[in-house]
Coordinates of C-alpha atoms in Angstrom, one line a residue:
M1 CA 85.8 80.6 145.8
D2 CA 88.4 82.9 147.5
N3 CA 91.2 80.9 146.4
V4 CA 90.0 80.2 142.8
I5 CA 93.1 81.9 141.1
D6 CA 92.9 83.1 137.3
Y7 CA 96.1 81.8 136.2
Y8 CA 95.8 84.1 133.2
D9 CA 96.1 87.0 135.2
V10 CA 99.1 86.1 137.6
Q11 CA 102.5 86.6 136.1
G12 CA 104.2 83.3 135.4
N13 CA 107.3 84.1 137.7
I14 CA 104.8 84.2 140.9
M15 CA 103.3 80.8 140.6
I16 CA 105.9 78.7 138.7
N17 CA 109.7 78.2 139.4
Y18 CA 111.0 78.2 135.9
A19 CA 114.3 76.7 136.9
E20 CA 112.6 73.5 137.9
F21 CA 111.5 73.2 134.2
G22 CA 114.7 73.7 132.5
Y23 CA 115.0 77.5 132.3
I24 CA 118.5 77.6 133.0
K25 CA 119.6 81.0 131.4
S26 CA 118.3 84.5 132.5
R27 CA 118.6 88.1 131.6
Y28 CA 117.4 90.8 133.7
V29 CA 116.9 94.3 132.3
F30 CA 116.5 97.5 134.1
I31 CA 114.5 100.2 132.6
K32 CA 114.3 104.3 133.1
I33 CA 111.4 106.0 131.6
T34 CA 111.9 109.6 130.9
I35 CA 108.1 110.3 129.1
G36 CA 105.2 108.6 130.7
E37 CA 103.4 108.6 127.4
D38 CA 106.4 106.7 125.7
G39 CA 106.6 104.4 128.7
R40 CA 102.9 103.3 128.4
K41 CA 103.5 103.0 124.6
F42 CA 106.4 100.5 125.5
I43 CA 104.4 98.4 127.9
K44 CA 101.5 98.0 125.0
E45 CA 104.3 96.9 122.9
I46 CA 105.9 94.1 125.1
A47 CA 102.6 93.2 126.5
P48 CA 102.0 90.1 124.4
L49 CA 105.4 88.6 125.7
I50 CA 104.5 88.8 129.1
T51 CA 104.3 85.2 130.7
S52 CA 101.2 84.2 132.8
S53 CA 100.8 81.2 135.0
A54 CA 98.5 79.5 132.8
L55 CA 101.4 77.3 131.7
M56 CA 100.2 74.8 134.1
Q57 CA 96.7 73.5 134.5
N58 CA 94.4 70.6 134.1
G59 CA 97.5 68.1 134.4
T60 CA 99.2 69.6 131.3
I61 CA 102.4 71.9 130.9
S62 CA 102.9 74.1 127.9
L63 CA 106.0 75.7 128.1
P64 CA 107.3 78.6 125.7
E65 CA 111.2 78.7 124.4
V66 CA 111.4 81.8 126.5
T67 CA 109.5 83.5 129.5
T68 CA 109.4 87.2 130.2
N69 CA 107.9 89.0 133.0
V70 CA 107.8 92.8 134.1
S71 CA 107.6 94.8 137.7
F72 CA 107.7 98.2 138.5
T73 CA 109.4 100.7 141.4
Y74 CA 107.2 103.2 142.9
N75 CA 108.9 106.0 140.7
G76 CA 108.1 103.9 137.7
L77 CA 104.5 103.8 138.3
K78 CA 104.5 107.5 139.4
I79 CA 106.2 108.5 135.8
L80 CA 103.7 106.2 134.1
G81 CA 100.7 108.2 135.5
V82 CA 99.3 106.2 138.2
P83 CA 97.1 108.5 140.1
I84 CA 98.3 109.9 143.5
L85 CA 95.6 108.5 145.3
S86 CA 96.8 104.9 144.1
L87 CA 100.3 105.7 144.7
H88 CA 99.6 106.8 148.3
A89 CA 98.1 103.5 149.0
F90 CA 101.3 101.5 148.5
P91 CA 103.3 100.3 151.5
D92 CA 105.8 102.7 153.1
E93 CA 108.7 100.3 152.4
Y94 CA 108.0 100.0 148.7
V95 CA 107.7 103.8 148.4
M96 CA 110.8 104.3 150.3
G97 CA 112.8 101.7 148.0
I98 CA 115.5 99.3 149.2
R99 CA 118.4 102.0 149.1
N100 CA 116.6 103.8 152.1
R101 CA 116.1 100.5 154.0
T102 CA 119.8 99.3 154.3
S103 CA 119.8 100.3 157.8
I104 CA 117.1 97.4 158.4
L105 CA 118.7 95.2 155.9
G106 CA 122.1 95.2 157.5
D107 CA 123.7 96.5 154.0
N108 CA 126.6 98.2 155.7
S109 CA 130.3 98.2 155.1
A110 CA 131.1 96.1 151.8
S111 CA 127.4 95.6 151.3
G112 CA 126.7 99.2 151.4
P113 CA 125.0 101.0 148.4
E114 CA 128.3 102.9 147.7
H115 CA 129.7 99.5 146.5
W116 CA 126.6 98.5 144.5
D117 CA 126.9 98.3 140.7
D118 CA 125.8 101.6 138.9
V119 CA 122.4 100.2 137.7
Y120 CA 121.3 100.1 141.4
R121 CA 122.2 103.5 142.2
D122 CA 120.4 104.7 139.2
D123 CA 116.7 105.6 139.2
I124 CA 115.2 102.2 138.0
H125 CA 111.6 102.5 136.8
M126 CA 110.8 99.1 135.3
F127 CA 112.5 95.6 135.5
M128 CA 112.2 92.9 133.0
S129 CA 113.2 89.2 133.7
M130 CA 113.7 86.8 130.6
D131 CA 114.3 82.9 131.2
A132 CA 114.9 80.5 128.7
K133 CA 116.3 76.9 128.3
D134 CA 119.2 78.0 125.8
D135 CA 121.3 81.1 125.1
E136 CA 119.9 81.4 121.5
S137 CA 116.3 81.8 122.7
L138 CA 117.4 84.2 125.4
V139 CA 119.5 86.3 123.2
K140 CA 116.6 86.3 120.5
R141 CA 114.2 87.8 123.4
Y142 CA 116.5 90.2 124.7
E143 CA 117.2 91.7 121.3
S144 CA 113.6 91.9 120.4
I145 CA 112.8 94.0 123.7
A146 CA 115.9 96.2 123.0
S147 CA 114.8 96.8 119.5
I148 CA 111.4 98.0 120.8
V149 CA 113.3 100.3 123.4
D150 CA 115.2 101.6 120.4
Q151 CA 112.2 102.7 118.6
I152 CA 110.8 104.5 121.6
D153 CA 112.3 108.0 122.7
G154 CA 111.2 108.1 126.4
V155 CA 112.4 104.6 127.4
E156 CA 116.1 103.4 128.0
L157 CA 117.8 100.4 129.2
I158 CA 119.9 101.5 131.8
Q159 CA 123.6 100.5 131.1
G160 CA 125.1 99.9 134.4
C161 CA 125.2 96.1 134.9
N162 CA 128.3 94.5 135.7
N163 CA 129.1 91.0 134.2
G164 CA 132.7 91.2 134.6
R165 CA 133.3 92.9 131.2
K166 CA 135.5 95.9 130.5
E167 CA 132.2 97.7 129.8
L168 CA 129.1 97.7 131.8
D169 CA 126.2 96.3 130.0
K170 CA 122.5 96.8 129.6
F171 CA 121.6 93.6 131.2
Q172 CA 122.5 91.4 134.2
E173 CA 123.1 87.8 133.0
A174 CA 122.5 84.6 135.1
S175 CA 122.9 81.0 134.6
V176 CA 123.0 77.8 136.4
L177 CA 126.5 76.5 137.0
Y178 CA 128.0 73.4 135.3
D179 CA 129.7 70.2 136.7
E180 CA 133.2 69.0 135.4
N181 CA 131.2 67.0 132.6
G182 CA 129.4 70.0 131.3
F183 CA 126.0 69.1 133.1
P184 CA 123.8 71.6 134.3
T185 CA 123.6 71.6 138.3
A186 CA 121.6 73.3 141.1
K187 CA 124.7 74.3 142.8
E188 CA 125.7 77.8 143.8
H189 CA 129.5 79.1 144.1
F190 CA 129.9 78.0 147.7
G191 CA 129.1 74.2 146.3
Y192 CA 125.6 74.1 148.2
T193 CA 122.8 72.7 146.2
D194 CA 120.2 75.8 145.9
G195 CA 116.8 76.7 145.5
I196 CA 115.5 73.6 147.1
S197 CA 112.4 74.6 149.0
N198 CA 109.4 76.9 147.9
P199 CA 106.2 77.9 149.6
F200 CA 103.0 75.9 148.3
F201 CA 99.7 78.1 148.7
K202 CA 96.1 77.6 147.9
G203 CA 95.4 77.6 144.3
M204 CA 98.6 76.3 143.2
T205 CA 98.3 72.9 141.0
P206 CA 100.3 70.0 141.7
E207 CA 102.7 71.0 138.9
M208 CA 103.5 74.2 140.4
G209 CA 104.9 72.7 143.8
E210 CA 104.7 70.4 146.6
V211 CA 102.6 70.6 149.7
I212 CA 105.0 68.4 151.6
G213 CA 107.5 71.0 152.8
G214 CA 106.1 73.8 150.9
G215 CA 103.0 74.0 152.8
K216 CA 102.1 74.3 156.6
K217 CA 102.3 71.5 159.1
L218 CA 98.9 70.9 160.4
N219 CA 100.2 68.5 163.3
Y220 CA 103.3 67.1 164.8
N221 CA 103.3 63.8 162.8
N222 CA 105.4 62.3 160.1
P223 CA 106.5 65.2 158.0
M224 CA 106.7 62.9 154.8
V225 CA 103.1 62.3 154.7
E226 CA 101.1 64.6 152.8
E227 CA 98.0 64.7 154.9
N228 CA 100.1 66.1 157.7
W229 CA 100.6 69.5 155.6
G230 CA 98.1 72.0 154.3
P231 CA 98.7 75.0 151.7
I232 CA 99.5 78.2 152.9
E233 CA 96.9 81.0 152.7
T234 CA 97.1 82.5 149.2
G235 CA 97.1 86.2 150.7
E236 CA 100.6 85.5 152.1
F237 CA 102.1 85.9 148.5
I238 CA 99.4 87.2 146.2
L239 CA 97.3 90.5 146.7
G240 CA 93.4 90.2 146.9
Y241 CA 93.2 86.9 149.0
R242 CA 93.0 86.0 152.6
D243 CA 96.2 85.4 154.3
E244 CA 97.2 83.5 157.4
A245 CA 95.5 86.1 159.6
N246 CA 92.3 85.4 157.7
E247 CA 92.6 89.1 156.5
Y248 CA 93.4 90.5 153.1
P249 CA 96.8 91.9 152.9
A250 CA 97.4 95.7 152.6
A251 CA 97.1 96.6 148.9
P252 CA 96.9 99.7 146.4
I253 CA 93.8 100.8 145.3
P254 CA 91.8 100.2 143.2
K255 CA 91.3 96.6 143.4
L256 CA 91.9 96.1 139.7
L257 CA 95.3 97.6 140.3
S258 CA 96.6 95.3 143.1
K259 CA 94.4 92.0 143.1
N260 CA 96.6 89.1 141.4
G261 CA 99.7 91.2 142.1
S262 CA 102.6 91.0 144.4
F263 CA 105.9 92.4 145.5
M264 CA 109.1 91.3 144.6
V265 CA 112.7 92.0 146.3
F266 CA 115.6 91.9 143.7
N267 CA 118.8 91.2 145.1
K268 CA 122.6 90.6 143.5
F269 CA 124.5 88.9 146.3
H270 CA 128.4 88.6 145.8
E271 CA 130.1 85.4 147.3
N272 CA 133.4 85.5 148.7
V273 CA 134.4 81.9 147.8
G274 CA 138.0 82.2 148.7
K275 CA 137.3 83.2 152.3
F276 CA 134.7 80.8 152.7
N277 CA 136.9 77.8 151.8
E278 CA 139.9 79.4 153.9
Y279 CA 137.6 79.4 156.9
L280 CA 136.3 75.8 156.2
D281 CA 140.1 74.7 156.2
T282 CA 141.2 76.5 159.2
A283 CA 137.9 76.0 161.5
S284 CA 137.7 72.0 160.8
E285 CA 141.2 71.8 161.7
K286 CA 141.1 73.9 164.9
Y287 CA 137.7 72.4 166.0
N288 CA 138.4 69.0 164.9
I289 CA 135.3 68.4 162.6
D290 CA 135.1 66.9 159.1
K291 CA 135.3 69.9 156.5
E292 CA 132.1 68.7 154.7
E293 CA 130.3 68.2 158.2
L294 CA 131.1 71.9 159.0
A295 CA 130.1 73.0 155.7
A296 CA 126.8 71.2 156.4
K297 CA 126.4 72.6 159.8
F298 CA 126.4 76.1 158.7
V299 CA 123.5 75.5 156.4
G300 CA 121.8 72.7 157.9
R301 CA 122.0 70.7 154.7
W302 CA 124.9 68.9 153.4
R303 CA 126.3 70.3 150.2
N304 CA 124.4 68.1 147.9
G305 CA 121.1 69.3 149.7
A306 CA 120.0 66.6 151.8
P307 CA 118.8 68.1 155.2
M308 CA 121.1 67.1 158.2
T309 CA 118.2 66.5 160.6
T310 CA 117.2 63.5 158.6
F311 CA 120.3 62.5 156.9
P312 CA 122.8 63.0 159.9
T313 CA 125.6 61.0 157.9
Q314 CA 127.3 62.2 154.6
K315 CA 127.1 58.5 153.3
A316 CA 123.2 58.4 153.5
A317 CA 122.9 62.0 152.1
D318 CA 125.4 61.1 149.1
E319 CA 122.9 58.1 148.2
I320 CA 119.5 60.4 148.3
A321 CA 121.6 63.0 146.4
D322 CA 122.8 61.0 143.6
E323 CA 118.9 60.0 143.1
R324 CA 117.9 63.4 143.0
Q325 CA 120.7 64.4 140.3
K326 CA 119.6 61.8 138.2
A327 CA 116.0 62.9 138.2
I328 CA 117.4 66.6 137.6
F329 CA 119.1 65.4 134.4
A330 CA 116.1 63.9 133.2
L331 CA 114.1 67.1 133.9
N332 CA 116.8 69.1 131.8
T333 CA 116.8 66.6 128.9
A334 CA 113.2 66.0 128.5
K335 CA 112.4 66.3 124.7
T336 CA 108.5 66.0 124.8
P337 CA 105.7 67.2 127.1
E338 CA 105.0 63.7 128.1
E339 CA 108.6 63.1 128.9
L340 CA 108.6 66.4 130.9
A341 CA 105.7 65.4 132.9
K342 CA 106.9 62.2 133.7
A343 CA 110.4 63.7 134.6
H344 CA 108.6 66.2 136.7
E345 CA 106.8 63.6 138.6
K346 CA 109.8 61.7 139.4
F347 CA 111.6 64.5 140.5
K348 CA 108.9 65.5 143.0
E349 CA 109.0 62.0 144.5
V350 CA 112.8 62.0 145.2
N351 CA 112.7 65.7 146.1
R352 CA 110.3 65.1 149.0
H353 CA 113.2 63.8 151.0
F354 CA 114.8 67.0 150.7
I355 CA 111.6 69.1 151.9
G356 CA 109.5 66.7 153.8
F357 CA 111.0 67.3 157.1
D358 CA 110.9 69.4 160.5
F359 CA 112.8 69.8 163.5
F360 CA 110.6 68.5 166.0
D361 CA 112.9 65.3 166.6
D362 CA 115.9 67.7 166.8
I363 CA 114.9 70.8 168.5
P364 CA 118.1 71.1 170.7
G365 CA 120.2 71.1 167.3
S366 CA 122.4 68.2 168.0
R367 CA 122.0 67.3 164.2
C368 CA 121.0 70.7 162.6
P369 CA 122.4 73.6 164.5
V370 CA 119.8 76.0 165.9
G371 CA 121.7 78.8 164.4
S372 CA 122.1 77.2 160.8
H373 CA 120.7 79.1 158.0
I374 CA 117.6 76.9 157.0
R375 CA 116.5 76.9 160.5
R376 CA 116.7 80.6 160.4
A377 CA 115.2 81.5 157.1
N378 CA 112.4 78.9 157.5
P379 CA 112.2 77.4 161.1
R380 CA 109.6 74.9 160.2
G381 CA 108.3 75.1 164.1
A382 CA 112.0 75.1 165.5
L383 CA 111.4 78.1 167.6
E384 CA 109.4 75.7 170.0
F385 CA 112.4 75.5 172.1
N386 CA 112.5 72.4 174.4
S387 CA 108.9 71.9 174.0
K388 CA 107.1 69.9 171.5
D389 CA 103.2 70.6 171.2
A390 CA 104.1 74.2 172.4
F391 CA 101.5 75.8 170.2
S392 CA 97.9 75.0 168.5
T393 CA 99.8 74.3 165.1
P394 CA 103.5 73.6 164.5
A395 CA 104.7 76.5 162.8
A396 CA 102.4 79.2 164.3
L397 CA 105.3 81.5 164.7
D398 CA 106.6 81.3 161.2
N399 CA 103.7 80.7 158.8
R400 CA 103.4 84.6 158.2
R401 CA 107.4 84.9 157.3
R402 CA 107.3 82.3 154.5
M403 CA 108.9 83.9 151.1
I404 CA 108.8 82.7 147.4
R405 CA 112.3 82.3 146.1
R406 CA 113.5 82.7 142.3
G407 CA 116.9 83.3 140.8
L408 CA 120.1 81.8 139.4
P409 CA 123.9 82.2 139.9
Y410 CA 125.9 84.6 138.0
G411 CA 129.6 84.5 137.0
I412 CA 132.3 81.9 137.4
A413 CA 134.2 81.3 140.5
T414 CA 137.4 79.3 141.6
M415 CA 137.7 77.9 145.0
E416 CA 140.0 81.0 146.0
S417 CA 138.0 83.7 144.2
N418 CA 136.9 86.7 146.4
E419 CA 137.2 89.5 143.9
G420 CA 135.4 89.6 140.6
E421 CA 131.9 89.1 139.5
H422 CA 130.3 85.9 140.9
G423 CA 127.5 85.4 143.2
T424 CA 123.7 84.8 143.2
I425 CA 120.6 86.7 141.9
I426 CA 118.0 86.2 144.3
M427 CA 114.2 87.4 143.6
T428 CA 112.1 87.2 146.9
I429 CA 108.1 87.2 146.1
V430 CA 106.0 88.3 149.0
A431 CA 102.6 90.0 149.7
N432 CA 104.3 92.3 152.4
I433 CA 107.9 93.2 152.2
K434 CA 108.0 94.6 155.7
R435 CA 106.6 91.8 157.6
Q436 CA 108.1 88.7 155.4
F437 CA 111.4 89.9 153.6
E438 CA 112.6 92.5 156.0
F439 CA 111.8 90.9 159.3
V440 CA 113.5 87.6 158.3
V441 CA 116.5 89.5 157.2
Q442 CA 116.7 91.8 160.1
Q443 CA 115.5 89.5 163.1
W444 CA 116.5 86.1 162.0
L445 CA 119.4 86.3 159.5
N446 CA 121.2 89.3 161.3
Y447 CA 120.1 88.6 164.8
G448 CA 119.7 85.8 166.9
N449 CA 117.2 86.6 169.7
D450 CA 114.4 84.6 168.6
F451 CA 116.4 81.4 168.7
K452 CA 118.0 82.3 172.0
L453 CA 121.5 83.1 170.4
A454 CA 121.7 86.5 171.6
N455 CA 123.1 88.6 168.5
D456 CA 124.8 85.7 166.7
K457 CA 124.0 86.2 163.0
D458 CA 123.4 83.5 160.2
P459 CA 126.9 81.9 159.4
I460 CA 126.2 82.1 155.7
T461 CA 124.4 85.2 155.0
G462 CA 124.9 87.1 158.1
N463 CA 126.6 90.8 158.0
Q464 CA 129.3 89.7 160.3
D465 CA 131.3 92.6 161.8
E466 CA 134.9 93.0 161.6
D467 CA 135.6 90.7 164.4
G468 CA 133.9 87.9 162.8
G469 CA 130.6 86.0 163.6
R470 CA 130.0 82.9 165.9
L471 CA 128.1 79.7 165.6
I472 CA 127.3 77.3 168.4
I473 CA 127.3 73.4 167.0
E474 CA 125.3 71.9 169.7
G475 CA 126.7 68.5 171.3
D476 CA 124.7 65.4 172.3
E477 CA 125.5 62.5 174.7
K478 CA 128.6 61.4 172.5
Q479 CA 130.1 64.9 172.0
L480 CA 130.6 68.0 173.4
P481 CA 129.2 71.4 171.8
K482 CA 131.8 73.4 169.6
Y483 CA 131.9 77.2 169.7
L484 CA 133.0 78.4 166.3
A485 CA 134.2 82.0 166.1
G486 CA 135.8 84.7 163.7
I487 CA 133.4 83.7 161.0
P488 CA 134.0 86.4 158.2
R489 CA 131.0 87.9 156.1
F490 CA 130.9 85.5 153.0
I491 CA 128.1 87.4 151.2
E492 CA 128.0 91.0 150.1
T493 CA 125.0 92.9 148.6
R494 CA 126.0 94.3 145.2
G495 CA 122.6 95.7 144.6
G496 CA 119.0 95.5 144.9
V497 CA 115.5 97.0 144.2
Y498 CA 111.9 96.8 145.7
L499 CA 109.5 96.1 142.9
F500 CA 105.6 95.8 142.4
I501 CA 104.6 92.8 140.2
P502 CA 101.1 93.8 138.7
S503 CA 98.8 91.2 137.3
L504 CA 98.1 91.2 133.5
T505 CA 95.1 93.2 133.9
A506 CA 96.5 95.9 135.8
I507 CA 99.3 96.1 133.3
K508 CA 96.8 96.7 130.6
Y509 CA 95.3 99.4 132.7
I510 CA 98.6 101.1 133.5
S511 CA 99.6 100.9 129.7
E512 CA 96.2 102.5 128.8
G513 CA 96.5 105.3 131.7
I514 CA 93.1 104.5 132.9
V515 CA 93.9 103.4 136.4
D516 CA 91.0 105.0 138.6
P517 CA 91.2 104.9 142.3
T518 CA 87.6 106.6 142.8

């Protein structure tokens, strides 16, 4: 019974990846509350708009035109009147906020807070995300919320979001990128298919995710077979449930404030597309490696999303990627709930080739480099160097580092773009920011010791210093290894915030001012 989740109480962005269901347009607003009573009034007004996870159950999918979800900073809960005893029960990293954790996250030099958009250097109290299938629905929802804000004195939308226009906006916009025919894609600005894999945990329905690749590996057998996977414990992502250590995650009190809630890290990441393409051109010639293969070695997936460890040639990768693109097109053009359910089932079937894999047949990294992005962000048991069957369960070292990933690209970039406003919005949802998000960023993405790669960093996301980073492309019996050097910093942080996502019950208690920790 521990994993029976009240979907009506859990906010929808935790359990549902909206983008997989055609919500390809987003707006994010950041709110400052100067009068607690007015803030509580505002929350009461917008509460009916908040989307729960009860959109999918019993085999049916019922989707609104637009979704809305909310979360709060520590200072936000404080001004809203949450009692001090409850506030003191929140974890330190959340209380400190992301701007005081930049040394851990490696947000230095061009990623330092002094380079962040104005809004992320302001005192944010509340965050709202809106996702829709089209601009009209999205703008309509935004204007309705802005109208409510205008009617309440002690609440304001912070005007500090940089969308590349002359004036700063009161919202950050994001959208999928479109191909040359105007069709929506799952690409980000470097050209990689993004957002492929997300965790699957106890309590999720089949419509919400896929245990293959999304769950935890139970044995060393075929990763394409469902029986070889199991769902991750709910407490790794939602408060109030047991986690992989068979414990309840640390959570604020009372239980009604924390249960069915979670934590979220919002990040705006700028992408230096020009530097990336320039390095690919130069390095592919210098190290005598095909440009597309080099791009794939960086991430561990071909740019079409196919994993290198199971699709080592581009021809095979392109064939399966074509099937996936057709399934995505059907998903985004479905007209009825029946068509959507059918399209989603087909998408999951094809998508298993992109998520149902591990590295146990490629431990040395001759196909997918040990230092590539996907082996760092989610090792899938790859930390068992030179030894299959090293632990009782294959991913014993990484089950407690899994993270839910949401978000969309923002802006438009050309092949040469470095300056300008373009990149990716990433929202990371976890039960423990320190153990999951901060550990992965500090120890796995910006350091290499756990992978026996000294201080080498992730070739895509790493905060490379002025001398540039390194990547070892392991060899095999046919080719010698290659040692790439001088890799620039391709991604720079433009902002971030640590947030608490309360349950619908907790939101009601906060809005009524009746949170009681005693």
